[in-house]
Amino acid sequence: LDGTPHRVVLIVKDYEDRADSATSVARALINQERIDALIGPQFSRHAIPVAVVAENARIPMVSPLSSSPATTEGKEFVFRLAFLDAVQGAVMGRFAVEELEASRAAVLSLVKRRAISSRNATRTRLRAGCSMRALPTRTSMPCTFLPSASFGSGFRKRCAWS
């Protein structure tokens, strides 16, 4: 900081892909290990409850992949690196229409509240440029987008990303 090197001790803990475990681990790191900052959890489903713990303890927290506005909403000490779901959805839709020139697309997403903003933003952007179907699914990924895109040589390619 300010040109002065500082030693940082890295403490890594597993939270078993469970929100209750993530909050317990965060409390232990804050209260027993006396951490100064928290990096993670990665995903919104864990970051949202841990953010409450970090905020109450006034410990800065950065979630690298959480895209839910609920992670940082109303919080002074909690930050996200990922774009919000609605922004990601709009970008995916625009990419499919403008770059891939998709004529048909399907949006697969969770039937849960946290997937709605991404799904709606993708759907809105796609409606402007191609036909589409929304298919609710119960997978572990918040949003998977499968465009059927037409490329210059006339052959069709199936793409998938999440």
mmCIF file of C-alpha atoms in Angstrom:
data_model
loop_
_atom_site.group_PDB
_atom_site.id
_atom_site.type_symbol
_atom_site.label_atom_id
_atom_site.label_comp_id
_atom_site.label_asym_id
_atom_site.label_seq_id
_atom_site.Cartn_x
_atom_site.Cartn_y
_atom_site.Cartn_z
ATOM 1 C CA LEU A 1 0.000 0.000 0.000
ATOM 2 C CA ASP A 2 1.340 3.407 -0.930
ATOM 3 C CA GLY A 3 4.469 1.720 -2.310
ATOM 4 C CA THR A 4 5.151 -0.222 0.881
ATOM 5 C CA PRO A 5 5.110 -4.026 0.613
ATOM 6 C CA HIS A 6 2.939 -5.830 3.134
ATOM 7 C CA ARG A 7 2.935 -9.501 4.024
ATOM 8 C CA VAL A 8 -0.412 -11.208 3.382
ATOM 9 C CA VAL A 9 -1.281 -14.522 4.981
ATOM 10 C CA LEU A 10 -3.669 -16.517 2.809
ATOM 11 C CA ILE A 11 -6.155 -18.754 4.628
ATOM 12 C CA VAL A 12 -8.116 -21.138 2.386
ATOM 13 C CA LYS A 13 -11.238 -22.900 3.671
ATOM 14 C CA ASP A 14 -13.755 -25.232 1.997
ATOM 15 C CA TYR A 15 -17.463 -24.541 2.433
ATOM 16 C CA GLU A 16 -18.706 -27.756 0.791
ATOM 17 C CA ASP A 17 -20.901 -25.985 -1.804
ATOM 18 C CA ARG A 18 -23.459 -25.221 0.911
ATOM 19 C CA ALA A 19 -24.697 -21.761 1.896
ATOM 20 C CA ASP A 20 -25.021 -22.693 5.586
ATOM 21 C CA SER A 21 -21.457 -24.014 5.620
ATOM 22 C CA ALA A 22 -20.216 -20.902 3.793
ATOM 23 C CA THR A 23 -21.704 -18.616 6.452
ATOM 24 C CA SER A 24 -20.269 -20.769 9.270
ATOM 25 C CA VAL A 25 -16.816 -20.730 7.672
ATOM 26 C CA ALA A 26 -17.031 -16.952 7.149
ATOM 27 C CA ARG A 27 -17.973 -16.414 10.809
ATOM 28 C CA ALA A 28 -15.057 -18.598 11.935
ATOM 29 C CA LEU A 29 -12.616 -16.734 9.676
ATOM 30 C CA ILE A 30 -13.847 -13.381 10.988
ATOM 31 C CA ASN A 31 -14.144 -14.274 14.685
ATOM 32 C CA GLN A 32 -11.380 -16.843 15.208
ATOM 33 C CA GLU A 33 -8.821 -16.133 12.479
ATOM 34 C CA ARG A 34 -9.410 -12.358 12.730
ATOM 35 C CA ILE A 35 -9.179 -11.847 8.950
ATOM 36 C CA ASP A 36 -8.979 -8.346 7.494
ATOM 37 C CA ALA A 37 -10.674 -9.160 4.178
ATOM 38 C CA LEU A 38 -12.596 -11.985 2.531
ATOM 39 C CA ILE A 39 -12.296 -13.095 -1.100
ATOM 40 C CA GLY A 40 -15.237 -15.265 -2.094
ATOM 41 C CA PRO A 41 -17.478 -17.111 -2.057
ATOM 42 C CA GLN A 42 -17.549 -17.468 -5.823
ATOM 43 C CA PHE A 43 -21.233 -17.922 -6.646
ATOM 44 C CA SER A 44 -24.297 -15.880 -5.740
ATOM 45 C CA ARG A 45 -26.028 -18.693 -3.849
ATOM 46 C CA HIS A 46 -23.182 -18.639 -1.314
ATOM 47 C CA ALA A 47 -22.089 -15.013 -1.610
ATOM 48 C CA ILE A 48 -25.497 -13.545 -0.733
ATOM 49 C CA PRO A 49 -25.696 -15.047 2.789
ATOM 50 C CA VAL A 50 -21.958 -14.601 3.439
ATOM 51 C CA ALA A 51 -22.255 -10.946 2.383
ATOM 52 C CA VAL A 52 -24.610 -10.368 5.327
ATOM 53 C CA VAL A 53 -22.016 -11.854 7.703
ATOM 54 C CA ALA A 54 -19.175 -9.771 6.212
ATOM 55 C CA GLU A 55 -21.239 -6.580 6.191
ATOM 56 C CA ASN A 56 -22.307 -7.007 9.824
ATOM 57 C CA ALA A 57 -18.659 -7.542 10.809
ATOM 58 C CA ARG A 58 -17.537 -4.600 8.613
ATOM 59 C CA ILE A 59 -15.066 -6.899 6.816
ATOM 60 C CA PRO A 60 -14.477 -6.099 3.123
ATOM 61 C CA MET A 61 -15.618 -8.976 0.918
ATOM 62 C CA VAL A 62 -15.086 -9.443 -2.832
ATOM 63 C CA SER A 63 -17.027 -12.132 -4.693
ATOM 64 C CA PRO A 64 -15.304 -12.911 -8.001
ATOM 65 C CA LEU A 65 -18.284 -14.514 -9.789
ATOM 66 C CA SER A 66 -21.478 -13.491 -8.008
ATOM 67 C CA SER A 67 -23.742 -11.741 -10.493
ATOM 68 C CA SER A 68 -26.802 -11.173 -8.327
ATOM 69 C CA PRO A 69 -27.594 -7.611 -7.269
ATOM 70 C CA ALA A 70 -28.630 -9.047 -3.870
ATOM 71 C CA THR A 71 -24.966 -9.738 -3.089
ATOM 72 C CA THR A 72 -24.064 -6.038 -2.844
ATOM 73 C CA GLU A 73 -27.435 -4.296 -2.534
ATOM 74 C CA GLY A 74 -27.407 -1.911 0.429
ATOM 75 C CA LYS A 75 -23.937 -3.003 1.491
ATOM 76 C CA GLU A 76 -20.894 -0.816 2.077
ATOM 77 C CA PHE A 77 -18.243 -3.526 2.532
ATOM 78 C CA VAL A 78 -19.260 -6.087 -0.131
ATOM 79 C CA PHE A 79 -18.189 -6.012 -3.786
ATOM 80 C CA ARG A 80 -18.677 -8.115 -6.925
ATOM 81 C CA LEU A 81 -16.346 -8.463 -9.908
ATOM 82 C CA ALA A 82 -18.916 -9.980 -12.297
ATOM 83 C CA PHE A 83 -21.482 -7.980 -14.249
ATOM 84 C CA LEU A 84 -25.081 -8.215 -13.038
ATOM 85 C CA ASP A 85 -27.295 -10.988 -14.446
ATOM 86 C CA ALA A 86 -29.360 -8.500 -16.458
ATOM 87 C CA VAL A 87 -26.244 -7.083 -18.143
ATOM 88 C CA GLN A 88 -24.913 -10.561 -18.962
ATOM 89 C CA GLY A 89 -28.280 -11.580 -20.400
ATOM 90 C CA ALA A 90 -28.498 -8.505 -22.623
ATOM 91 C CA VAL A 91 -24.955 -9.059 -23.895
ATOM 92 C CA MET A 92 -25.636 -12.740 -24.659
ATOM 93 C CA GLY A 93 -28.778 -11.812 -26.572
ATOM 94 C CA ARG A 94 -27.043 -9.052 -28.515
ATOM 95 C CA PHE A 95 -24.118 -11.345 -29.363
ATOM 96 C CA ALA A 96 -26.470 -14.040 -30.678
ATOM 97 C CA VAL A 97 -28.408 -11.607 -32.846
ATOM 98 C CA GLU A 98 -25.666 -9.289 -34.075
ATOM 99 C CA GLU A 99 -22.514 -11.420 -34.138
ATOM 100 C CA LEU A 100 -23.824 -14.944 -34.709
ATOM 101 C CA GLU A 101 -26.821 -13.771 -36.768
ATOM 102 C CA ALA A 102 -28.924 -16.340 -34.931
ATOM 103 C CA SER A 103 -32.362 -16.905 -36.364
ATOM 104 C CA ARG A 104 -33.561 -19.257 -33.599
ATOM 105 C CA ALA A 105 -32.431 -19.522 -30.003
ATOM 106 C CA ALA A 106 -33.401 -21.207 -26.747
ATOM 107 C CA VAL A 107 -32.715 -19.909 -23.252
ATOM 108 C CA LEU A 108 -32.363 -22.619 -20.629
ATOM 109 C CA SER A 109 -32.489 -21.324 -17.092
ATOM 110 C CA LEU A 110 -33.406 -22.289 -13.580
ATOM 111 C CA VAL A 111 -36.974 -21.937 -12.438
ATOM 112 C CA LYS A 112 -35.770 -19.830 -9.537
ATOM 113 C CA ARG A 113 -35.903 -16.150 -8.698
ATOM 114 C CA ARG A 114 -32.169 -15.581 -9.104
ATOM 115 C CA ALA A 115 -32.195 -16.627 -12.788
ATOM 116 C CA ILE A 116 -35.064 -14.364 -13.807
ATOM 117 C CA SER A 117 -33.128 -11.127 -14.509
ATOM 118 C CA SER A 118 -30.601 -12.852 -16.769
ATOM 119 C CA ARG A 119 -33.316 -14.828 -18.560
ATOM 120 C CA ASN A 120 -35.528 -11.769 -19.075
ATOM 121 C CA ALA A 121 -32.680 -9.602 -20.373
ATOM 122 C CA THR A 122 -31.596 -12.310 -22.824
ATOM 123 C CA ARG A 123 -35.182 -12.854 -23.943
ATOM 124 C CA THR A 124 -35.779 -9.128 -24.509
ATOM 125 C CA ARG A 125 -32.644 -8.727 -26.608
ATOM 126 C CA LEU A 126 -33.343 -11.868 -28.640
ATOM 127 C CA ARG A 127 -36.932 -10.878 -29.417
ATOM 128 C CA ALA A 128 -35.577 -7.926 -31.372
ATOM 129 C CA GLY A 129 -33.676 -10.136 -33.802
ATOM 130 C CA CYS A 130 -34.703 -13.805 -33.873
ATOM 131 C CA SER A 131 -37.345 -16.306 -32.837
ATOM 132 C CA MET A 132 -36.756 -18.041 -29.530
ATOM 133 C CA ARG A 133 -38.136 -20.397 -26.897
ATOM 134 C CA ALA A 134 -37.584 -20.205 -23.171
ATOM 135 C CA LEU A 135 -37.149 -23.632 -21.626
ATOM 136 C CA PRO A 136 -37.170 -23.826 -17.821
ATOM 137 C CA THR A 137 -34.816 -26.476 -16.508
ATOM 138 C CA ARG A 138 -33.404 -27.622 -13.205
ATOM 139 C CA THR A 139 -29.664 -27.573 -13.709
ATOM 140 C CA SER A 140 -26.888 -26.199 -11.558
ATOM 141 C CA MET A 141 -26.008 -23.436 -14.053
ATOM 142 C CA PRO A 142 -27.953 -20.159 -13.739
ATOM 143 C CA CYS A 143 -28.295 -19.613 -17.476
ATOM 144 C CA THR A 144 -27.206 -21.593 -20.498
ATOM 145 C CA PHE A 145 -27.785 -20.121 -23.925
ATOM 146 C CA LEU A 146 -27.936 -22.307 -27.027
ATOM 147 C CA PRO A 147 -28.171 -20.335 -30.286
ATOM 148 C CA SER A 148 -28.584 -22.011 -33.638
ATOM 149 C CA ALA A 149 -26.507 -19.614 -35.697
ATOM 150 C CA SER A 150 -26.035 -19.280 -39.433
ATOM 151 C CA PHE A 151 -22.476 -18.583 -40.565
ATOM 152 C CA GLY A 152 -21.359 -17.002 -43.870
ATOM 153 C CA SER A 153 -20.784 -20.233 -45.822
ATOM 154 C CA GLY A 154 -24.405 -21.269 -45.252
ATOM 155 C CA PHE A 155 -23.639 -24.134 -42.877
ATOM 156 C CA ARG A 156 -25.294 -24.157 -39.468
ATOM 157 C CA LYS A 157 -23.373 -24.589 -36.272
ATOM 158 C CA ARG A 158 -24.712 -25.286 -32.782
ATOM 159 C CA CYS A 159 -22.993 -23.279 -30.049
ATOM 160 C CA ALA A 160 -23.270 -23.547 -26.287
ATOM 161 C CA TRP A 161 -21.822 -21.473 -23.482
ATOM 162 C CA SER A 162 -22.777 -20.639 -19.949
#
